[in-house]
Amino acid sequence: MPALVFTRWPLVSAGAADWLVDLAGDGLTGFMPPPLPDAAWVLNAMYEHENGPTDVSYDEYHRDGLDAGRTEPHIAGNIDLDSMGIITGGGLGRNEHPGPGWRRLRWTELAQRSGDPVVPDGSLPSYRCFPSARKDGSWPIGIHPPTEGSLDRETWNRLIALLTAHAPAGADTRCLAYYNPLMLGAIDFENLHIRAGRLGDAEILYDNPDTDFSPSNLWAEDHSWVLCTDYDLWATKVAGPGPLVEALVTDTEIEAVRLPWAP
């Protein structure tokens, strides 16, 4: 797969992103586009265990289970926490489906349950969301929170499918992908790292061995749409034609919202 990424998505001149520099300015954490003419935010996936959240947070679980060298089962109520397949407390990097026993938890569902808004007024989708669902800032281990700075694989693949369905050239749409220097170990802030390829081959960008993130930006060569995954956010902004954006916000698989204060 790594060799396939480099073969189908070769590096191109940094000048391919000049229009994004003019459009959005600094791209250190991703070029954030204005509406083109419409835009929506695609929210990174969350997952919830079939047994639901417990009173134990990730911080408490790791402090008790790892730092204290615990060997006996960790039980909360009637739930053996070690059997839940806890793989991470969320954070930077790729996010796969956690596995058997876990289901997609929509942001709207958690908002209804917690009383928090899906996204607080004036904010962007980030760590500021759902403070009531966390304990001292740490999520309950029954919830696998959104990734930060990268789309999860499930959402990435569905987004590529929707982009393909609404592109006149379909899978043959020529695209470019930009990776900000923070994704590449911050080794080169001068030369933009851009790859070019087909939209139909975009799913494999998720397995780029140079980084543990989905691209900061992906855009059509004709500039008809562009997506931006900011390094510090839990969502991806997609700017493009109205029908594409409407398809995102009405899709039943991914979750997308319009934010009036961040169009």
PDB file of C-alpha atoms in Angstrom:
ATOM      1  CA  MET A   1       0.000   0.000   0.000  1.00  0.00           C
ATOM      2  CA  PRO A   2       2.762   2.587   0.795  1.00  0.00           C
ATOM      3  CA  ALA A   3       4.342   2.076  -2.628  1.00  0.00           C
ATOM      4  CA  LEU A   4       0.909   2.456  -4.248  1.00  0.00           C
ATOM      5  CA  VAL A   5       0.423   5.824  -2.517  1.00  0.00           C
ATOM      6  CA  PHE A   6       3.667   7.172  -3.943  1.00  0.00           C
ATOM      7  CA  THR A   7       3.002   5.710  -7.399  1.00  0.00           C
ATOM      8  CA  ARG A   8      -0.532   6.998  -7.780  1.00  0.00           C
ATOM      9  CA  TRP A   9       0.033  10.259  -5.864  1.00  0.00           C
ATOM     10  CA  PRO A  10       3.444  11.611  -6.927  1.00  0.00           C
ATOM     11  CA  LEU A  11       4.836  14.840  -5.489  1.00  0.00           C
ATOM     12  CA  VAL A  12       4.232  17.995  -7.553  1.00  0.00           C
ATOM     13  CA  SER A  13       5.411  21.588  -7.460  1.00  0.00           C
ATOM     14  CA  ALA A  14       4.482  23.669  -4.422  1.00  0.00           C
ATOM     15  CA  GLY A  15       3.099  26.230  -6.863  1.00  0.00           C
ATOM     16  CA  ALA A  16      -0.007  24.062  -7.198  1.00  0.00           C
ATOM     17  CA  ALA A  17      -1.171  25.562  -3.904  1.00  0.00           C
ATOM     18  CA  ASP A  18      -0.590  29.214  -4.848  1.00  0.00           C
ATOM     19  CA  TRP A  19      -4.330  29.739  -5.311  1.00  0.00           C
ATOM     20  CA  LEU A  20      -4.936  28.463  -1.761  1.00  0.00           C
ATOM     21  CA  VAL A  21      -2.324  30.844  -0.392  1.00  0.00           C
ATOM     22  CA  ASP A  22      -4.158  33.700  -2.132  1.00  0.00           C
ATOM     23  CA  LEU A  23      -7.539  32.387  -0.974  1.00  0.00           C
ATOM     24  CA  ALA A  24      -6.818  31.442   2.632  1.00  0.00           C
ATOM     25  CA  GLY A  25      -3.418  32.845   3.629  1.00  0.00           C
ATOM     26  CA  ASP A  26      -1.120  30.863   5.894  1.00  0.00           C
ATOM     27  CA  GLY A  27      -1.472  27.090   5.637  1.00  0.00           C
ATOM     28  CA  LEU A  28       0.658  26.047   8.593  1.00  0.00           C
ATOM     29  CA  THR A  29      -2.215  24.014  10.083  1.00  0.00           C
ATOM     30  CA  GLY A  30      -4.160  23.727   6.803  1.00  0.00           C
ATOM     31  CA  PHE A  31      -5.554  26.255   4.307  1.00  0.00           C
ATOM     32  CA  MET A  32      -9.023  27.169   5.636  1.00  0.00           C
ATOM     33  CA  PRO A  33     -11.193  28.169   2.646  1.00  0.00           C
ATOM     34  CA  PRO A  34     -14.159  30.545   2.514  1.00  0.00           C
ATOM     35  CA  PRO A  35     -17.453  29.262   1.022  1.00  0.00           C
ATOM     36  CA  LEU A  36     -17.152  28.318  -2.678  1.00  0.00           C
ATOM     37  CA  PRO A  37     -20.021  29.405  -2.584  1.00  0.00           C
ATOM     38  CA  ASP A  38     -21.292  27.113   0.196  1.00  0.00           C
ATOM     39  CA  ALA A  39     -19.575  25.192   3.002  1.00  0.00           C
ATOM     40  CA  ALA A  40     -20.184  22.683   5.794  1.00  0.00           C
ATOM     41  CA  TRP A  41     -18.197  21.016   8.548  1.00  0.00           C
ATOM     42  CA  VAL A  42     -17.873  17.221   8.421  1.00  0.00           C
ATOM     43  CA  LEU A  43     -17.583  15.974  12.008  1.00  0.00           C
ATOM     44  CA  ASN A  44     -15.086  13.264  12.922  1.00  0.00           C
ATOM     45  CA  ALA A  45     -16.656  10.028  14.099  1.00  0.00           C
ATOM     46  CA  MET A  46     -17.196   9.106  17.726  1.00  0.00           C
ATOM     47  CA  TYR A  47     -17.957   5.579  18.909  1.00  0.00           C
ATOM     48  CA  GLU A  48     -19.705   4.238  21.988  1.00  0.00           C
ATOM     49  CA  HIS A  49     -19.405   0.801  23.540  1.00  0.00           C
ATOM     50  CA  GLU A  50     -22.563  -1.315  23.601  1.00  0.00           C
ATOM     51  CA  ASN A  51     -22.349  -1.284  27.421  1.00  0.00           C
ATOM     52  CA  GLY A  52     -22.330   2.500  27.356  1.00  0.00           C
ATOM     53  CA  PRO A  53     -20.166   5.003  29.274  1.00  0.00           C
ATOM     54  CA  THR A  54     -19.126   4.262  32.850  1.00  0.00           C
ATOM     55  CA  ASP A  55     -18.073   6.466  35.736  1.00  0.00           C
ATOM     56  CA  VAL A  56     -14.454   5.634  34.899  1.00  0.00           C
ATOM     57  CA  SER A  57     -12.573   8.086  32.684  1.00  0.00           C
ATOM     58  CA  TYR A  58      -9.633   7.321  30.412  1.00  0.00           C
ATOM     59  CA  ASP A  59      -7.342   9.153  32.842  1.00  0.00           C
ATOM     60  CA  GLU A  60      -8.558   7.057  35.760  1.00  0.00           C
ATOM     61  CA  TYR A  61      -8.362   3.829  33.771  1.00  0.00           C
ATOM     62  CA  HIS A  62      -4.778   4.387  32.665  1.00  0.00           C
ATOM     63  CA  ARG A  63      -3.683   5.711  36.050  1.00  0.00           C
ATOM     64  CA  ASP A  64      -5.094   2.668  37.814  1.00  0.00           C
ATOM     65  CA  GLY A  65      -4.386   0.034  35.159  1.00  0.00           C
ATOM     66  CA  LEU A  66      -1.013   1.093  33.823  1.00  0.00           C
ATOM     67  CA  ASP A  67       0.727   3.316  36.340  1.00  0.00           C
ATOM     68  CA  ALA A  68      -0.219   1.101  39.304  1.00  0.00           C
ATOM     69  CA  GLY A  69       0.611  -2.116  37.469  1.00  0.00           C
ATOM     70  CA  ARG A  70      -2.824  -3.583  38.130  1.00  0.00           C
ATOM     71  CA  THR A  71      -3.228  -7.229  37.098  1.00  0.00           C
ATOM     72  CA  GLU A  72      -6.758  -8.049  38.333  1.00  0.00           C
ATOM     73  CA  PRO A  73      -9.833  -7.227  36.182  1.00  0.00           C
ATOM     74  CA  HIS A  74     -11.062  -3.651  36.375  1.00  0.00           C
ATOM     75  CA  ILE A  75     -14.801  -3.803  37.114  1.00  0.00           C
ATOM     76  CA  ALA A  76     -17.201  -0.833  37.041  1.00  0.00           C
ATOM     77  CA  GLY A  77     -20.739  -1.847  37.919  1.00  0.00           C
ATOM     78  CA  ASN A  78     -21.163  -5.140  36.083  1.00  0.00           C
ATOM     79  CA  ILE A  79     -18.742  -4.250  33.284  1.00  0.00           C
ATOM     80  CA  ASP A  80     -15.265  -5.706  32.879  1.00  0.00           C
ATOM     81  CA  LEU A  81     -13.526  -2.634  31.475  1.00  0.00           C
ATOM     82  CA  ASP A  82     -10.574  -4.638  30.164  1.00  0.00           C
ATOM     83  CA  SER A  83     -12.907  -6.622  27.902  1.00  0.00           C
ATOM     84  CA  MET A  84     -14.043  -3.464  26.112  1.00  0.00           C
ATOM     85  CA  GLY A  85     -10.991  -3.311  23.872  1.00  0.00           C
ATOM     86  CA  ILE A  86      -9.859   0.136  24.999  1.00  0.00           C
ATOM     87  CA  ILE A  87      -7.238   1.138  22.479  1.00  0.00           C
ATOM     88  CA  THR A  88      -6.812   4.860  22.986  1.00  0.00           C
ATOM     89  CA  GLY A  89      -8.155   7.861  24.784  1.00  0.00           C
ATOM     90  CA  GLY A  90      -8.473   9.759  21.528  1.00  0.00           C
ATOM     91  CA  GLY A  91      -6.136  12.462  20.294  1.00  0.00           C
ATOM     92  CA  LEU A  92      -3.895  12.980  17.322  1.00  0.00           C
ATOM     93  CA  GLY A  93      -3.504  10.519  14.535  1.00  0.00           C
ATOM     94  CA  ARG A  94      -5.598   8.060  12.590  1.00  0.00           C
ATOM     95  CA  ASN A  95      -8.800   6.678  13.992  1.00  0.00           C
ATOM     96  CA  GLU A  96     -10.135   3.300  13.033  1.00  0.00           C
ATOM     97  CA  HIS A  97     -13.401   1.747  14.125  1.00  0.00           C
ATOM     98  CA  PRO A  98     -12.617   0.434  17.635  1.00  0.00           C
ATOM     99  CA  GLY A  99     -13.935  -3.033  16.781  1.00  0.00           C
ATOM    100  CA  PRO A 100     -16.652  -5.430  17.981  1.00  0.00           C
ATOM    101  CA  GLY A 101     -18.975  -4.050  20.635  1.00  0.00           C
ATOM    102  CA  TRP A 102     -18.644  -0.444  19.479  1.00  0.00           C
ATOM    103  CA  ARG A 103     -21.169   1.618  17.500  1.00  0.00           C
ATOM    104  CA  ARG A 104     -21.126   5.046  15.872  1.00  0.00           C
ATOM    105  CA  LEU A 105     -22.183   7.762  18.333  1.00  0.00           C
ATOM    106  CA  ARG A 106     -23.550  10.758  16.495  1.00  0.00           C
ATOM    107  CA  TRP A 107     -22.738  14.213  17.805  1.00  0.00           C
ATOM    108  CA  THR A 108     -26.435  15.108  17.836  1.00  0.00           C
ATOM    109  CA  GLU A 109     -27.183  12.115  20.069  1.00  0.00           C
ATOM    110  CA  LEU A 110     -24.476  13.066  22.558  1.00  0.00           C
ATOM    111  CA  ALA A 111     -25.698  16.682  22.497  1.00  0.00           C
ATOM    112  CA  GLN A 112     -29.225  15.607  23.415  1.00  0.00           C
ATOM    113  CA  ARG A 113     -27.913  13.389  26.196  1.00  0.00           C
ATOM    114  CA  SER A 114     -25.421  15.826  27.705  1.00  0.00           C
ATOM    115  CA  GLY A 115     -27.316  19.076  27.192  1.00  0.00           C
ATOM    116  CA  ASP A 116     -24.316  20.576  25.394  1.00  0.00           C
ATOM    117  CA  PRO A 117     -24.741  22.026  21.899  1.00  0.00           C
ATOM    118  CA  VAL A 118     -23.278  20.064  18.997  1.00  0.00           C
ATOM    119  CA  VAL A 119     -20.833  22.952  18.571  1.00  0.00           C
ATOM    120  CA  PRO A 120     -20.860  25.925  20.996  1.00  0.00           C
ATOM    121  CA  ASP A 121     -21.856  29.254  19.431  1.00  0.00           C
ATOM    122  CA  GLY A 122     -18.831  31.063  18.066  1.00  0.00           C
ATOM    123  CA  SER A 123     -16.587  27.993  18.341  1.00  0.00           C
ATOM    124  CA  LEU A 124     -15.264  25.429  15.897  1.00  0.00           C
ATOM    125  CA  PRO A 125     -15.544  21.644  16.372  1.00  0.00           C
ATOM    126  CA  SER A 126     -12.730  20.968  18.839  1.00  0.00           C
ATOM    127  CA  TYR A 127     -11.843  20.066  22.418  1.00  0.00           C
ATOM    128  CA  ARG A 128     -14.261  22.793  23.522  1.00  0.00           C
ATOM    129  CA  CYS A 129     -17.200  20.566  22.566  1.00  0.00           C
ATOM    130  CA  PHE A 130     -19.101  18.389  25.073  1.00  0.00           C
ATOM    131  CA  PRO A 131     -17.556  19.504  28.373  1.00  0.00           C
ATOM    132  CA  SER A 132     -20.523  17.980  30.241  1.00  0.00           C
ATOM    133  CA  ALA A 133     -19.793  14.529  28.799  1.00  0.00           C
ATOM    134  CA  ARG A 134     -16.328  14.452  30.339  1.00  0.00           C
ATOM    135  CA  LYS A 135     -14.974  14.086  33.858  1.00  0.00           C
ATOM    136  CA  ASP A 136     -12.302  16.621  34.742  1.00  0.00           C
ATOM    137  CA  GLY A 137     -11.687  16.973  31.018  1.00  0.00           C
ATOM    138  CA  SER A 138     -11.291  13.235  30.364  1.00  0.00           C
ATOM    139  CA  TRP A 139     -13.802  11.151  28.400  1.00  0.00           C
ATOM    140  CA  PRO A 140     -15.533   8.117  29.912  1.00  0.00           C
ATOM    141  CA  ILE A 141     -13.907   4.979  28.571  1.00  0.00           C
ATOM    142  CA  GLY A 142     -17.209   3.863  27.052  1.00  0.00           C
ATOM    143  CA  ILE A 143     -16.824   6.621  24.441  1.00  0.00           C
ATOM    144  CA  HIS A 144     -14.100   6.693  21.798  1.00  0.00           C
ATOM    145  CA  PRO A 145     -13.836  10.453  21.078  1.00  0.00           C
ATOM    146  CA  PRO A 146     -13.156  12.172  17.749  1.00  0.00           C
ATOM    147  CA  THR A 147      -9.658  12.366  16.358  1.00  0.00           C
ATOM    148  CA  GLU A 148      -7.954  15.756  16.365  1.00  0.00           C
ATOM    149  CA  GLY A 149      -6.295  17.017  13.204  1.00  0.00           C
ATOM    150  CA  SER A 150      -7.242  14.046  11.035  1.00  0.00           C
ATOM    151  CA  LEU A 151     -10.374  12.518   9.602  1.00  0.00           C
ATOM    152  CA  ASP A 152     -11.106   9.006  10.816  1.00  0.00           C
ATOM    153  CA  ARG A 153     -10.951   6.342   8.112  1.00  0.00           C
ATOM    154  CA  GLU A 154     -14.701   5.679   8.054  1.00  0.00           C
ATOM    155  CA  THR A 155     -15.555   9.346   7.513  1.00  0.00           C
ATOM    156  CA  TRP A 156     -12.691   9.841   5.040  1.00  0.00           C
ATOM    157  CA  ASN A 157     -13.900   6.992   2.825  1.00  0.00           C
ATOM    158  CA  ARG A 158     -17.524   8.167   2.890  1.00  0.00           C
ATOM    159  CA  LEU A 159     -16.498  11.750   2.120  1.00  0.00           C
ATOM    160  CA  ILE A 160     -14.467  10.590  -0.881  1.00  0.00           C
ATOM    161  CA  ALA A 161     -17.508   8.629  -2.104  1.00  0.00           C
ATOM    162  CA  LEU A 162     -19.738  11.718  -1.875  1.00  0.00           C
ATOM    163  CA  LEU A 163     -17.177  13.922  -3.608  1.00  0.00           C
ATOM    164  CA  THR A 164     -16.906  11.341  -6.392  1.00  0.00           C
ATOM    165  CA  ALA A 165     -20.681  11.166  -6.815  1.00  0.00           C
ATOM    166  CA  HIS A 166     -20.923  14.955  -7.246  1.00  0.00           C
ATOM    167  CA  ALA A 167     -17.878  15.490  -9.473  1.00  0.00           C
ATOM    168  CA  PRO A 168     -18.599  15.741 -13.221  1.00  0.00           C
ATOM    169  CA  ALA A 169     -15.604  13.519 -13.988  1.00  0.00           C
ATOM    170  CA  GLY A 170     -16.364  11.165 -11.104  1.00  0.00           C
ATOM    171  CA  ALA A 171     -13.470   8.974 -10.041  1.00  0.00           C
ATOM    172  CA  ASP A 172     -11.279  10.457 -12.805  1.00  0.00           C
ATOM    173  CA  THR A 173     -11.403  13.942 -11.240  1.00  0.00           C
ATOM    174  CA  ARG A 174      -7.868  15.259 -10.932  1.00  0.00           C
ATOM    175  CA  CYS A 175      -7.066  16.257  -7.340  1.00  0.00           C
ATOM    176  CA  LEU A 176      -4.244  17.567  -5.214  1.00  0.00           C
ATOM    177  CA  ALA A 177      -3.465  16.805  -1.582  1.00  0.00           C
ATOM    178  CA  TYR A 178      -1.482  19.070   0.738  1.00  0.00           C
ATOM    179  CA  TYR A 179       0.152  17.942   3.984  1.00  0.00           C
ATOM    180  CA  ASN A 180       1.085  20.716   6.389  1.00  0.00           C
ATOM    181  CA  PRO A 181       4.619  20.586   7.851  1.00  0.00           C
ATOM    182  CA  LEU A 182       3.334  19.731  11.338  1.00  0.00           C
ATOM    183  CA  MET A 183       2.135  16.414   9.918  1.00  0.00           C
ATOM    184  CA  LEU A 184       5.572  15.690   8.529  1.00  0.00           C
ATOM    185  CA  GLY A 185       7.581  16.244  11.681  1.00  0.00           C
ATOM    186  CA  ALA A 186       7.897  20.005  11.064  1.00  0.00           C
ATOM    187  CA  ILE A 187      11.081  19.426   9.087  1.00  0.00           C
ATOM    188  CA  ASP A 188      10.397  21.796   6.202  1.00  0.00           C
ATOM    189  CA  PHE A 189       8.295  24.932   6.548  1.00  0.00           C
ATOM    190  CA  GLU A 190       9.342  26.452   3.232  1.00  0.00           C
ATOM    191  CA  ASN A 191       8.517  23.840   0.585  1.00  0.00           C
ATOM    192  CA  LEU A 192       4.874  22.791   0.525  1.00  0.00           C
ATOM    193  CA  HIS A 193       4.363  19.019   0.380  1.00  0.00           C
ATOM    194  CA  ILE A 194       1.745  18.388  -2.327  1.00  0.00           C
ATOM    195  CA  ARG A 195       0.746  15.215  -4.174  1.00  0.00           C
ATOM    196  CA  ALA A 196      -1.461  14.867  -7.258  1.00  0.00           C
ATOM    197  CA  GLY A 197      -3.714  12.022  -8.318  1.00  0.00           C
ATOM    198  CA  ARG A 198      -7.243  10.811  -9.093  1.00  0.00           C
ATOM    199  CA  LEU A 199     -10.198  11.216  -6.774  1.00  0.00           C
ATOM    200  CA  GLY A 200     -10.875   7.520  -7.314  1.00  0.00           C
ATOM    201  CA  ASP A 201      -7.517   6.770  -5.685  1.00  0.00           C
ATOM    202  CA  ALA A 202      -7.966   9.149  -2.749  1.00  0.00           C
ATOM    203  CA  GLU A 203      -8.861   6.478  -0.191  1.00  0.00           C
ATOM    204  CA  ILE A 204      -5.271   5.185  -0.234  1.00  0.00           C
ATOM    205  CA  LEU A 205      -3.968   8.582   0.926  1.00  0.00           C
ATOM    206  CA  TYR A 206      -5.071   7.488   4.371  1.00  0.00           C
ATOM    207  CA  ASP A 207      -2.174   5.002   4.321  1.00  0.00           C
ATOM    208  CA  ASN A 208       0.536   7.497   3.405  1.00  0.00           C
ATOM    209  CA  PRO A 209       3.568   6.190   5.357  1.00  0.00           C
ATOM    210  CA  ASP A 210       5.014   9.700   5.651  1.00  0.00           C
ATOM    211  CA  THR A 211       2.337  10.753   8.144  1.00  0.00           C
ATOM    212  CA  ASP A 212      -0.280   9.500  10.591  1.00  0.00           C
ATOM    213  CA  PHE A 213      -2.885  11.990   9.368  1.00  0.00           C
ATOM    214  CA  SER A 214      -5.316  12.419   6.515  1.00  0.00           C
ATOM    215  CA  PRO A 215      -4.292  15.326   4.202  1.00  0.00           C
ATOM    216  CA  SER A 216      -4.631  18.881   5.493  1.00  0.00           C
ATOM    217  CA  ASN A 217      -6.266  19.840   2.197  1.00  0.00           C
ATOM    218  CA  LEU A 218      -7.702  17.946  -0.730  1.00  0.00           C
ATOM    219  CA  TRP A 219      -9.049  19.870  -3.703  1.00  0.00           C
ATOM    220  CA  ALA A 220     -10.207  19.455  -7.268  1.00  0.00           C
ATOM    221  CA  GLU A 221      -7.723  20.621  -9.875  1.00  0.00           C
ATOM    222  CA  ASP A 222     -10.397  22.969 -11.257  1.00  0.00           C
ATOM    223  CA  HIS A 223     -10.783  24.537  -7.777  1.00  0.00           C
ATOM    224  CA  SER A 224     -14.516  23.760  -7.702  1.00  0.00           C
ATOM    225  CA  TRP A 225     -14.246  22.358  -4.157  1.00  0.00           C
ATOM    226  CA  VAL A 226     -11.686  22.070  -1.394  1.00  0.00           C
ATOM    227  CA  LEU A 227     -11.628  20.416   2.001  1.00  0.00           C
ATOM    228  CA  CYS A 228      -9.521  21.452   4.979  1.00  0.00           C
ATOM    229  CA  THR A 229      -8.696  19.401   8.058  1.00  0.00           C
ATOM    230  CA  ASP A 230      -7.073  21.806  10.491  1.00  0.00           C
ATOM    231  CA  TYR A 231      -4.391  20.323  12.746  1.00  0.00           C
ATOM    232  CA  ASP A 232      -6.222  21.461  15.906  1.00  0.00           C
ATOM    233  CA  LEU A 233      -9.840  20.611  15.050  1.00  0.00           C
ATOM    234  CA  TRP A 234     -12.230  17.656  15.270  1.00  0.00           C
ATOM    235  CA  ALA A 235     -13.831  18.292  11.888  1.00  0.00           C
ATOM    236  CA  THR A 236     -13.133  19.011   8.229  1.00  0.00           C
ATOM    237  CA  LYS A 237     -14.485  22.019   6.390  1.00  0.00           C
ATOM    238  CA  VAL A 238     -15.717  21.322   2.870  1.00  0.00           C
ATOM    239  CA  ALA A 239     -16.241  24.343   0.620  1.00  0.00           C
ATOM    240  CA  GLY A 240     -17.845  23.948  -2.786  1.00  0.00           C
ATOM    241  CA  PRO A 241     -21.091  24.006  -4.791  1.00  0.00           C
ATOM    242  CA  GLY A 242     -24.431  24.088  -2.986  1.00  0.00           C
ATOM    243  CA  PRO A 243     -25.589  20.615  -4.143  1.00  0.00           C
ATOM    244  CA  LEU A 244     -22.401  19.012  -2.796  1.00  0.00           C
ATOM    245  CA  VAL A 245     -22.711  20.745   0.567  1.00  0.00           C
ATOM    246  CA  GLU A 246     -26.404  19.860   0.801  1.00  0.00           C
ATOM    247  CA  ALA A 247     -25.518  16.224   0.139  1.00  0.00           C
ATOM    248  CA  LEU A 248     -23.062  16.340   3.054  1.00  0.00           C
ATOM    249  CA  VAL A 249     -25.476  17.795   5.600  1.00  0.00           C
ATOM    250  CA  THR A 250     -28.271  15.380   4.622  1.00  0.00           C
ATOM    251  CA  ASP A 251     -26.136  12.239   4.411  1.00  0.00           C
ATOM    252  CA  THR A 252     -27.122   9.460   6.814  1.00  0.00           C
ATOM    253  CA  GLU A 253     -23.654   7.934   7.203  1.00  0.00           C
ATOM    254  CA  ILE A 254     -21.393  10.864   7.999  1.00  0.00           C
ATOM    255  CA  GLU A 255     -22.424  13.859  10.109  1.00  0.00           C
ATOM    256  CA  ALA A 256     -22.040  17.395   8.787  1.00  0.00           C
ATOM    257  CA  VAL A 257     -23.300  20.786   9.946  1.00  0.00           C
ATOM    258  CA  ARG A 258     -23.357  24.351   8.710  1.00  0.00           C
ATOM    259  CA  LEU A 259     -21.961  26.839  11.223  1.00  0.00           C
ATOM    260  CA  PRO A 260     -23.353  30.358  10.603  1.00  0.00           C
ATOM    261  CA  TRP A 261     -20.427  31.929  12.494  1.00  0.00           C
ATOM    262  CA  ALA A 262     -17.847  29.956  10.471  1.00  0.00           C
ATOM    263  CA  PRO A 263     -19.292  29.709   6.937  1.00  0.00           C
TER     264      PRO A 263
END
